[in-house]
mmCIF file of C-alpha atoms in Angstrom:
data_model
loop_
_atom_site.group_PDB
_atom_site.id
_atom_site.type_symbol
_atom_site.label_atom_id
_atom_site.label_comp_id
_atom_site.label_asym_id
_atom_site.label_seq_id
_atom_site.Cartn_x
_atom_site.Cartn_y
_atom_site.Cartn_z
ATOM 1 C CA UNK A 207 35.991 172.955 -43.516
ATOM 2 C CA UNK A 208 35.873 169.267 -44.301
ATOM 3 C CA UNK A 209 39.480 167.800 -43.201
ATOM 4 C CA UNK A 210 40.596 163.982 -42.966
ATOM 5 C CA UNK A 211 42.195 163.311 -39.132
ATOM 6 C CA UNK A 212 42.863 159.937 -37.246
ATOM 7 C CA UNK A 213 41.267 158.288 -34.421
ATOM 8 C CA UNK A 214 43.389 156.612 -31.665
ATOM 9 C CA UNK A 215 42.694 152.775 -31.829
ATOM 10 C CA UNK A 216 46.410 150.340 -31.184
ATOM 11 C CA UNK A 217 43.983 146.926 -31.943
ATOM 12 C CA UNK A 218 43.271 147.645 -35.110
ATOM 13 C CA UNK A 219 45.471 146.299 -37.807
ATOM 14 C CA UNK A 220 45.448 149.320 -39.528
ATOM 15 C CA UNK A 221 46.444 151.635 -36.233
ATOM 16 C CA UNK A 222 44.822 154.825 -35.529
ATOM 17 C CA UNK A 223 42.191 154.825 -38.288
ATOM 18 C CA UNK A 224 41.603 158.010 -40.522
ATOM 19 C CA UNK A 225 38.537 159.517 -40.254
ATOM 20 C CA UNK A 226 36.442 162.449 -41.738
ATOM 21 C CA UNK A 227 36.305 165.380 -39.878
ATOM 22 C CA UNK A 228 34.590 169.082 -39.963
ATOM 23 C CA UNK A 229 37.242 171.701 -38.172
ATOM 24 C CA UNK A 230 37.224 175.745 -38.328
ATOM 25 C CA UNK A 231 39.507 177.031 -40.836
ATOM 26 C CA UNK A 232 42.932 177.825 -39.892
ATOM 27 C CA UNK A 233 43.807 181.246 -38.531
ATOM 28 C CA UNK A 234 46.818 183.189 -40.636
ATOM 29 C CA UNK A 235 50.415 184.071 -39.069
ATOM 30 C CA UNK A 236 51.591 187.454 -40.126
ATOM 31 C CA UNK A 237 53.902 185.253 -42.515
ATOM 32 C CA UNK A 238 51.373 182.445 -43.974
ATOM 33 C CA UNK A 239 49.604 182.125 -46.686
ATOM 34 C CA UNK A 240 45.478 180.577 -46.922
ATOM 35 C CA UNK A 241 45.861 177.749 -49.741
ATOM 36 C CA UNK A 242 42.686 176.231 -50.990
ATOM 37 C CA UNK A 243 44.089 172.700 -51.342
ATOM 38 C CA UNK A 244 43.134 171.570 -54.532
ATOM 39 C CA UNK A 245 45.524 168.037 -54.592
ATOM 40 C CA UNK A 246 47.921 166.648 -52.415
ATOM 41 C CA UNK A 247 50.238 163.405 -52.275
ATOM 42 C CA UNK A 248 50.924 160.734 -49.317
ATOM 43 C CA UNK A 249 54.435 159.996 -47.694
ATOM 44 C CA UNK A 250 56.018 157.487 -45.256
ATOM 45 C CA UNK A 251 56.100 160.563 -42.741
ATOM 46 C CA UNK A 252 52.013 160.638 -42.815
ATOM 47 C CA UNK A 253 51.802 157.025 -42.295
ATOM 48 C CA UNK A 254 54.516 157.385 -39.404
ATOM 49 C CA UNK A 255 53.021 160.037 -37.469
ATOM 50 C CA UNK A 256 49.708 158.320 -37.630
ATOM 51 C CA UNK A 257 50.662 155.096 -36.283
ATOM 52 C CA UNK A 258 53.365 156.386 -33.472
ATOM 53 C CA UNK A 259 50.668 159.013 -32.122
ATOM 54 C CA UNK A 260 49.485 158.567 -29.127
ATOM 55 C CA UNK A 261 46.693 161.828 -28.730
ATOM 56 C CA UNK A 262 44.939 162.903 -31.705
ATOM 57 C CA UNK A 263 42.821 165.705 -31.002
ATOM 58 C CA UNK A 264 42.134 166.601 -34.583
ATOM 59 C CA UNK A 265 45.308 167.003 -36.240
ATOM 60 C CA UNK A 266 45.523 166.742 -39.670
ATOM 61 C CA UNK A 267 48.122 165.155 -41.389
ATOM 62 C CA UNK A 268 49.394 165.618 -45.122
ATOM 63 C CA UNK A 269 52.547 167.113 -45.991
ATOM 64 C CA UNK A 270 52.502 167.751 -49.970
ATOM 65 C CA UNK A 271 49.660 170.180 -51.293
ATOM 66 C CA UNK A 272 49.112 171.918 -54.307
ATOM 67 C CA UNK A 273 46.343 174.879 -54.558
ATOM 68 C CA UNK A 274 45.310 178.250 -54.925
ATOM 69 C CA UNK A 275 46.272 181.089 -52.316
ATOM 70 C CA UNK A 276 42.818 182.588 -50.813
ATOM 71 C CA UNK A 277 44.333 185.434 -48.571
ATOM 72 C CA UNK A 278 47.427 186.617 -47.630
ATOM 73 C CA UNK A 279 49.122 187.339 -43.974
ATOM 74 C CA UNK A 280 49.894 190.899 -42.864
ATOM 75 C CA UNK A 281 53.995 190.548 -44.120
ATOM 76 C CA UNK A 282 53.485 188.183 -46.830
ATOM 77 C CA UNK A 283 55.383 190.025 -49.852
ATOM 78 C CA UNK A 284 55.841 187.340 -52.269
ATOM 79 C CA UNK A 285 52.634 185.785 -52.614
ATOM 80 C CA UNK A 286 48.929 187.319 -53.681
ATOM 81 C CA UNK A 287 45.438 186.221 -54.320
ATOM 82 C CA UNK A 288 44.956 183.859 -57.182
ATOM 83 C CA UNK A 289 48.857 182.222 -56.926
ATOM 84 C CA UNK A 290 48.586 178.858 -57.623
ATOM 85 C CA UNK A 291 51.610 177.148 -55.040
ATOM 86 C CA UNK A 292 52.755 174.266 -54.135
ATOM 87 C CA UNK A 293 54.843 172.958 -50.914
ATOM 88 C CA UNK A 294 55.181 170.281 -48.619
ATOM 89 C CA UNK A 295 54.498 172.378 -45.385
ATOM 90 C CA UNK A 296 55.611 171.854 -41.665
ATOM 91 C CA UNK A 297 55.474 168.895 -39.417
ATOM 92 C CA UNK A 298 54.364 170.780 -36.375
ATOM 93 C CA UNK A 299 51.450 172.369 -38.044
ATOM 94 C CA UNK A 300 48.260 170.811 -39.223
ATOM 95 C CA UNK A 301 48.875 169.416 -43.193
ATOM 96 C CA UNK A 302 47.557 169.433 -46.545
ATOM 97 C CA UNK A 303 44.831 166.590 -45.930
ATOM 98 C CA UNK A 304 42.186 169.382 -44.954
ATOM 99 C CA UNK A 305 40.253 172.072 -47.704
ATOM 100 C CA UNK A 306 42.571 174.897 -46.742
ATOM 101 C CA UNK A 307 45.550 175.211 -44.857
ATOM 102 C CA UNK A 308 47.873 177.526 -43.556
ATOM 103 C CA UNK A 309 51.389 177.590 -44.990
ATOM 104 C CA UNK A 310 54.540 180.042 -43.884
ATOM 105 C CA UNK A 311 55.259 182.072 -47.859
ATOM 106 C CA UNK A 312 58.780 180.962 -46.891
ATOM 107 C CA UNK A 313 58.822 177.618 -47.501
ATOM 108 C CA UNK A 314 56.604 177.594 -50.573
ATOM 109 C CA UNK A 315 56.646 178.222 -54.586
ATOM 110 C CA UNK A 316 54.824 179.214 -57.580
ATOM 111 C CA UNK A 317 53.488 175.333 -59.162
ATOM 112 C CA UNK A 318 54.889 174.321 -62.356
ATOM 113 C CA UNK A 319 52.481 175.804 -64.788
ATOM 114 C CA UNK A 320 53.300 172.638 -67.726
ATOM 115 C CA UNK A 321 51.663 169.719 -65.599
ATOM 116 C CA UNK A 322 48.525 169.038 -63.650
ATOM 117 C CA UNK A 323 47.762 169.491 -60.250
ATOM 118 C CA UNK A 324 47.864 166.138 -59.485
ATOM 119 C CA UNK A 325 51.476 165.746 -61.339
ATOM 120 C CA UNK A 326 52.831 168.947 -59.409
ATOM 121 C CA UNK A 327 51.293 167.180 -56.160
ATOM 122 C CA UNK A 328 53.409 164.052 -56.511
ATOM 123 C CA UNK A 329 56.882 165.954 -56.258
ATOM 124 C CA UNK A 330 57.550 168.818 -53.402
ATOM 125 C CA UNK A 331 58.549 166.630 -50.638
ATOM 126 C CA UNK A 332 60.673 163.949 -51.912
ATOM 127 C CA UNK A 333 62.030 167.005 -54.018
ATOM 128 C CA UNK A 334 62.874 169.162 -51.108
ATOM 129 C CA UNK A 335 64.322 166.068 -49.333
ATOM 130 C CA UNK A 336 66.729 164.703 -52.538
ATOM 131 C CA UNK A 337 67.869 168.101 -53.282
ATOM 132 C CA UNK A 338 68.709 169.140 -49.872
ATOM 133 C CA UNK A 339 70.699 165.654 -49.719
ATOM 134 C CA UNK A 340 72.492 166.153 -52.741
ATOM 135 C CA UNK A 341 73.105 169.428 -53.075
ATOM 136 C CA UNK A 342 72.946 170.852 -49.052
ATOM 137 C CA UNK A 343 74.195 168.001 -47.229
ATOM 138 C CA UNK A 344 76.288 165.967 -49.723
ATOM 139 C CA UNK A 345 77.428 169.192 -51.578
ATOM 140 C CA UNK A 346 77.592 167.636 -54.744
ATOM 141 C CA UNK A 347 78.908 170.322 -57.930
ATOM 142 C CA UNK A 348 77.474 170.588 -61.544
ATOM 143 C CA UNK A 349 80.442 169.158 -62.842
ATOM 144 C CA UNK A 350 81.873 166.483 -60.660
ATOM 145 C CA UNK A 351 82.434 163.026 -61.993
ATOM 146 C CA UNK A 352 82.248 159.390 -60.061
ATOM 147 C CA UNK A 353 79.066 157.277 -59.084
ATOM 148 C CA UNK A 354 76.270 157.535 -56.569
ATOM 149 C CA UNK A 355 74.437 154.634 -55.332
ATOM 150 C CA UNK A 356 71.032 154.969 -54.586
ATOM 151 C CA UNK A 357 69.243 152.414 -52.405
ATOM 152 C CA UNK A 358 65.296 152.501 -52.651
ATOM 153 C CA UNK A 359 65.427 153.644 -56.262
ATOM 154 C CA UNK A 360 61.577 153.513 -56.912
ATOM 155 C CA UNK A 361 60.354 155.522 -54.197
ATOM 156 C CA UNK A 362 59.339 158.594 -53.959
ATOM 157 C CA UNK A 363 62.740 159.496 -52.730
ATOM 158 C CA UNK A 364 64.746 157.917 -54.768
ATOM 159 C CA UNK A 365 62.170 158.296 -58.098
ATOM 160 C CA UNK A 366 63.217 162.357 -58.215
ATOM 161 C CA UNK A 367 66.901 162.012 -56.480
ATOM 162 C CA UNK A 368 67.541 159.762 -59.996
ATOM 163 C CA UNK A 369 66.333 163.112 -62.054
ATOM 164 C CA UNK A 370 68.014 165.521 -60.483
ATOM 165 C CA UNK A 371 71.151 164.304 -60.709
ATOM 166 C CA UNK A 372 70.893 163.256 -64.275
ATOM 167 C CA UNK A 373 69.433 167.218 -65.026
ATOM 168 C CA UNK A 374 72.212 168.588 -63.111
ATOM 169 C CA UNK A 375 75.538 166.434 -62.426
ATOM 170 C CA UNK A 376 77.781 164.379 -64.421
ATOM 171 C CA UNK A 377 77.999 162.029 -62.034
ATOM 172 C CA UNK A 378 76.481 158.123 -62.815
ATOM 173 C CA UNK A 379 73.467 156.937 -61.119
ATOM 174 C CA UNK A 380 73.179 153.472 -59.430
ATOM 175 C CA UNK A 381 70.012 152.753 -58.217
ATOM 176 C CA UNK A 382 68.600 149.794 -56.687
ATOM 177 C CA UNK A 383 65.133 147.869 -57.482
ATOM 178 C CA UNK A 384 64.276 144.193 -57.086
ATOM 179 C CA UNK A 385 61.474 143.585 -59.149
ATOM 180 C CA UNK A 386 60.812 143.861 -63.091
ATOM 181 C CA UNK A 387 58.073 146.196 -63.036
ATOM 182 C CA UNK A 388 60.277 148.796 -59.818
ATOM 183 C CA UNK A 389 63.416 148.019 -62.427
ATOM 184 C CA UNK A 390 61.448 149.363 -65.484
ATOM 185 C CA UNK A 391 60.447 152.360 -63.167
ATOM 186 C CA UNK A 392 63.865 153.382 -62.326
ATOM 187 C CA UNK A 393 65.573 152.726 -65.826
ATOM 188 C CA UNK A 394 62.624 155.108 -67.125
ATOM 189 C CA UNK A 395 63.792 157.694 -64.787
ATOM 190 C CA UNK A 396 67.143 158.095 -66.047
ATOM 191 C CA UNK A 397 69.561 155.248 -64.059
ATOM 192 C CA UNK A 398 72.550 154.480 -65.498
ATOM 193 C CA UNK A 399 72.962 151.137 -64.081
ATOM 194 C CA UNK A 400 70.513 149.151 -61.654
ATOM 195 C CA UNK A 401 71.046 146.598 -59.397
ATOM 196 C CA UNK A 402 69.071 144.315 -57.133
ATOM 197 C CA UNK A 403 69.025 145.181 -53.534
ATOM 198 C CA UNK A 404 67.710 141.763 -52.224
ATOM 199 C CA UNK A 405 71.421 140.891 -53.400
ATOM 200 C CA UNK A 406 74.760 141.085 -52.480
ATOM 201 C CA UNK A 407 75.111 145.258 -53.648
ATOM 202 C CA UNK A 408 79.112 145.610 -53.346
ATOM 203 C CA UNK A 409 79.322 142.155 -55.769
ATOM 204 C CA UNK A 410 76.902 143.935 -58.499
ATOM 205 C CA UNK A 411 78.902 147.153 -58.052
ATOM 206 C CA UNK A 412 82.029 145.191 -59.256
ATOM 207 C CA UNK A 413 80.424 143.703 -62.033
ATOM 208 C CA UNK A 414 79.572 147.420 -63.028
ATOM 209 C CA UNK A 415 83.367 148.024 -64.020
ATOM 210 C CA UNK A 416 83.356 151.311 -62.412
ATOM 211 C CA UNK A 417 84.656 152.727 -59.331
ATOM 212 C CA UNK A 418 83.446 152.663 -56.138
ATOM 213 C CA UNK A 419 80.554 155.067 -55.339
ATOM 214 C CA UNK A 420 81.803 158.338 -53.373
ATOM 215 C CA UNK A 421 78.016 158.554 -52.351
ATOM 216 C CA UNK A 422 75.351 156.324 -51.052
ATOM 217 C CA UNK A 423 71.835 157.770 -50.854
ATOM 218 C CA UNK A 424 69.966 155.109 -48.412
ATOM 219 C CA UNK A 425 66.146 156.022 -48.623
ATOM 220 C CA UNK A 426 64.826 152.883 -46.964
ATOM 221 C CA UNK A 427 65.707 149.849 -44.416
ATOM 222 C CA UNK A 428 69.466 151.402 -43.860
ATOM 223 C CA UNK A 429 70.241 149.336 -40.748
ATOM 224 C CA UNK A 430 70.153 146.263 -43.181
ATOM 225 C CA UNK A 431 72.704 147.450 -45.057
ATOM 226 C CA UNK A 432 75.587 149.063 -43.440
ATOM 227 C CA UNK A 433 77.999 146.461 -43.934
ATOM 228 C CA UNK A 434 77.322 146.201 -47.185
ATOM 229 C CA UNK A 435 77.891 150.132 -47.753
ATOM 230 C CA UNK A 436 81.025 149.971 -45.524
ATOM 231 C CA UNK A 437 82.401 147.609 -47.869
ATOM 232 C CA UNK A 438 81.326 149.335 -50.989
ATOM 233 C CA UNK A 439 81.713 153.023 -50.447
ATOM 234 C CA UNK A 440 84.943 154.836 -51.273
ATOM 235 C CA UNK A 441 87.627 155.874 -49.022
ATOM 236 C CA UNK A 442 86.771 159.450 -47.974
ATOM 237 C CA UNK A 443 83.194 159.060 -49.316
ATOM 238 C CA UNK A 444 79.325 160.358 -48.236
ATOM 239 C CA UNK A 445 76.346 158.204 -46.560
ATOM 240 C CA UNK A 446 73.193 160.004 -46.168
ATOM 241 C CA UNK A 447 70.232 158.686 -44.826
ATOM 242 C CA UNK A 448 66.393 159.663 -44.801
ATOM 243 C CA UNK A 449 65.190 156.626 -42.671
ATOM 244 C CA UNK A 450 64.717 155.839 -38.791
ATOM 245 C CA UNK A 451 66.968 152.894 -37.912
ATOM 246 C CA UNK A 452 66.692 150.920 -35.091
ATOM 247 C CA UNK A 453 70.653 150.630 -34.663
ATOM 248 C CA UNK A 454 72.859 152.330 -36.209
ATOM 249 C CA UNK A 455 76.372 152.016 -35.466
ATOM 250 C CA UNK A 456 78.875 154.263 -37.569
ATOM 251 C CA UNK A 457 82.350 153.029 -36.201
ATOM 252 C CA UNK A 458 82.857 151.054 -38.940
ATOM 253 C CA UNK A 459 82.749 153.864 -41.593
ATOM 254 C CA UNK A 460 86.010 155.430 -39.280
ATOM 255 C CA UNK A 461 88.954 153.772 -41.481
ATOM 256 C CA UNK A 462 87.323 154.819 -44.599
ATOM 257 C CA UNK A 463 86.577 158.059 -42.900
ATOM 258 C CA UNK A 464 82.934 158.420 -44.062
ATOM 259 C CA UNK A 465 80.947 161.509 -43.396
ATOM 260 C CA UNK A 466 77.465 160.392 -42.256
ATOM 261 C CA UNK A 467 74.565 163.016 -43.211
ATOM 262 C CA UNK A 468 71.008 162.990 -42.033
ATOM 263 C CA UNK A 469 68.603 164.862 -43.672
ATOM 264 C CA UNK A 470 64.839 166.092 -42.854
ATOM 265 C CA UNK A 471 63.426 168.362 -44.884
ATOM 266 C CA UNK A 472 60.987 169.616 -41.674
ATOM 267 C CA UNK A 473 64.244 171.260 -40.689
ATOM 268 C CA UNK A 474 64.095 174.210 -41.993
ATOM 269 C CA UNK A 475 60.639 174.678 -40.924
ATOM 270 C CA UNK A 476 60.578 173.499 -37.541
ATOM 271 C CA UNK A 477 63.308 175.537 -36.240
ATOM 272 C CA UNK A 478 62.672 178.700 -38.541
ATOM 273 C CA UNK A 479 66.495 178.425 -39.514
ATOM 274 C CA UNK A 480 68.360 181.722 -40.814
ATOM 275 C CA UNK A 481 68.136 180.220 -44.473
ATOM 276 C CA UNK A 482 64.762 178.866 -44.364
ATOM 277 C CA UNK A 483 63.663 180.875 -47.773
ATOM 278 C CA UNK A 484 66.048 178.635 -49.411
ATOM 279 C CA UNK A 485 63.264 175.795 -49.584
ATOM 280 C CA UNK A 486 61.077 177.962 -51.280
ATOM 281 C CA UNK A 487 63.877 178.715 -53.758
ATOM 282 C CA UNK A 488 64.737 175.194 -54.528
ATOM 283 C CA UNK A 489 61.179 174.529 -54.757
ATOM 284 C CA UNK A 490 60.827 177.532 -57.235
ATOM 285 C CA UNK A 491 64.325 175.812 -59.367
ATOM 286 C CA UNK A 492 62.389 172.473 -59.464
ATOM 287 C CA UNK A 493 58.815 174.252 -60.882
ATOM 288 C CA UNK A 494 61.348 175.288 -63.640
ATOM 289 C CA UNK A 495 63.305 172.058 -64.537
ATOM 290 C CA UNK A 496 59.416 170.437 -64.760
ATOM 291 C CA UNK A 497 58.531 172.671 -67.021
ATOM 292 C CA UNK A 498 61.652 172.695 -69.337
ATOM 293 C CA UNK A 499 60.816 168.951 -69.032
ATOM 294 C CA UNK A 500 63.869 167.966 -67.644
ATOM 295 C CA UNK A 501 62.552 166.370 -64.858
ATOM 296 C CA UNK A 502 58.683 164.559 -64.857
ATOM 297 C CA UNK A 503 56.388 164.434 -62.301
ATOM 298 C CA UNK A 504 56.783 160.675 -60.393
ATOM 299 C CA UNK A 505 52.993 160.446 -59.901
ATOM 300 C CA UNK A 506 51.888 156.433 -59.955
ATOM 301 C CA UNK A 507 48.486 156.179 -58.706
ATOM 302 C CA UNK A 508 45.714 158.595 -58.567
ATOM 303 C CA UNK A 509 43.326 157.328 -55.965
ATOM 304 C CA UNK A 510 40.787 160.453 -56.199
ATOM 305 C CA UNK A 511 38.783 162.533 -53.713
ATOM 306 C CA UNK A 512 40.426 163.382 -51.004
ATOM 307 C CA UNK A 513 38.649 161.615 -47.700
ATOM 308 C CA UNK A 514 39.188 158.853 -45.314
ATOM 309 C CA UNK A 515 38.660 155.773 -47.100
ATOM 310 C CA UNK A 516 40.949 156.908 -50.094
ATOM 311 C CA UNK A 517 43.817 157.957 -47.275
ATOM 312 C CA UNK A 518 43.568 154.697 -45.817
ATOM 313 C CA UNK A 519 43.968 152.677 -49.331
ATOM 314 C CA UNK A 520 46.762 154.905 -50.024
ATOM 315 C CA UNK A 521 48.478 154.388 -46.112
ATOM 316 C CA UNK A 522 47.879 150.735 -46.274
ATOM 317 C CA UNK A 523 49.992 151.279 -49.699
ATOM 318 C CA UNK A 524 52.823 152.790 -48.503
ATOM 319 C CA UNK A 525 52.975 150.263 -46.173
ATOM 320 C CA UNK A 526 53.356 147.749 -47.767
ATOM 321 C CA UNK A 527 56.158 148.393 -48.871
ATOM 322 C CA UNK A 528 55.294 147.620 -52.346
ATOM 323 C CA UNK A 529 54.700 150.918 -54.103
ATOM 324 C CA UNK A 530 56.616 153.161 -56.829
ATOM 325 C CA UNK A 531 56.380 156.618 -57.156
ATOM 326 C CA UNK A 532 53.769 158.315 -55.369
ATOM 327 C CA UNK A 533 49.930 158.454 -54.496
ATOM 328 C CA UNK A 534 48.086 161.125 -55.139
ATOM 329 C CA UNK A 535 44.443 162.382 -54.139
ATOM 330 C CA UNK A 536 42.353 165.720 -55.609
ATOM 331 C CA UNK A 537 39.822 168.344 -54.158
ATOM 332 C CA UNK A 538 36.690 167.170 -51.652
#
């Protein structure tokens, strides 16, 4: 099968260049599912891996896929031929960036059957990762009032976290953008209020005429604004954080007594946890709020076939930092 992997190479500005590759097709667990990937999206966690590897040996990277199910493992019971799925797969097993793929029925979904591939491709992972902040980690209820600050409003993170708490909480959404066209993106989406993260966020806040946030969502560059958060956050409140700081140094959250919540949405893969059919459920409740068009896809940029030189446009993207939404790539 015709696959996109990376080649080890740390002089290159662009490290470990993507390349095309031709590898066997993937052999089924009694639990997995064969998907013909038929469009897939790119994430900071593909452009991470990629650059902090140090041995390739063929893997393939990609970790958002949308397609049709070609065969079935020997206990799969809620999938069959013909499904059309979508996911955002494992970290420790080769990704989406290949023409089929092996995926655990678990951790997967029926597609939204309203929007296109490409749409349905742009949403599983940052989906999986806001609701599990939200809703797992930060525990937030249908019908609890207050603010949430959301820093990194325009990515792909932050792009769906906006819409699902605007399709199911109360609660007001303040997200962060700095420029027009990122500010346009995330008032679109459904923000209540947006302010400029290149500024001083706790001043804005106060400006807002609301009360401090019991939540703050940081999606991006969180070690550069802890004191910032300490400041603005209320007493008793929630941090949660997607990101890799370098430092990270939570003792000055104690007074306020701030809960601190990671979340990686790999978790429930990677470790095969007791409840690890729940991410196929949420991603089953999200297929459903697409299609009763409460939330929209947060595709940006199509980019087209998938292959190496259209991987590496859309890596070199990412990182720069610049983007909104997500990138998306269809078929071979």
């Amino acid at each position: 099968m015709k696959a996109v992997s990376y080649v080890i190479n740390n002089h290159d500005d662009f490290k470990n260049s993507l390349v095309d590759i031709e590898k066997a097709k993937p052999t089924l667990k009694e639990r997995d599912v064969l998907v013909k990937v038929q469009a897939i999206s790119v994430n900071p966690v593909d452009t991470k891996v990629r650059k902090n590897s140090s041995e390739a040996n063929n893997r393939i990277l990609g970790w958002d896929a949308v397609g049709e199910i070609i065969e079935v493992g020997s206990k799969v019971t809620s999938f069959k031929v013909g499904d059309s799925v979508w996911y955002a797969g494992d970290l420790t097993r080769d990704g989406s960036n290949a023409e089929f793929q092996a995926v655990d029925e678990r951790i997967i979904s029926l597609k939204p059957i309203t929007v296109s591939n490409a749409e349905a491709a742009a949403l599983p992972l940052t989906a999986i990762t806001a609701w599990e902040m939200l809703f797992d980690r930060f525990q937030i209820s249908e019908t609890e009032v207050g603010s949430i600050l959301i820093i990194g409003g325009a990515g792909g993170v932050g792009s769906i976290a906006i819409q699902l708490l605007k399709a199911k909480t109360n609660l007001t959404v303040i997200a962060t953008a700095s420029r027009e066209e990122t500010k346009s993106w995330v008032e679109s989406l459904g923000a209540d209020h947006v302010i400029d993260h290149s500024k001083d966020l706790n001043a804005q806040i106060e400006t807002l005429g609301i009360a401090k946030p019991k939540y703050v969502f940081s999606t991006n560059h969180t070690e550069t604004y802890i004191k910032q958060i300490v400041s603005l956050i209320a007493p008793q409140g929630k941090l949660g954080l997607i990101d890799d700081p370098q430092t990270f140094d939570i003792m000055p959250f104690k007074t306020k007594s701030i809960s601190i919540h990671w979340e990686l949405m790999f978790t429930r893969s990677m470790y095969e946890t007791d409840d690890i059919e729940k991410q196929g459920d949420l991603l089953q409740q999200v297929a459903q709020l697409v299609d009763q068009q409460k939330i929209r896809s947060t595709l940006n940029q199509n980019l087209g076939k998938i292959n190496a030189s259209h991987l590496e446009k859309a890596h070199k993207l990412l990182e720069s930092g610049k983007s909104k939404g997500k990138i998306v790539l269809e078929n071979f």
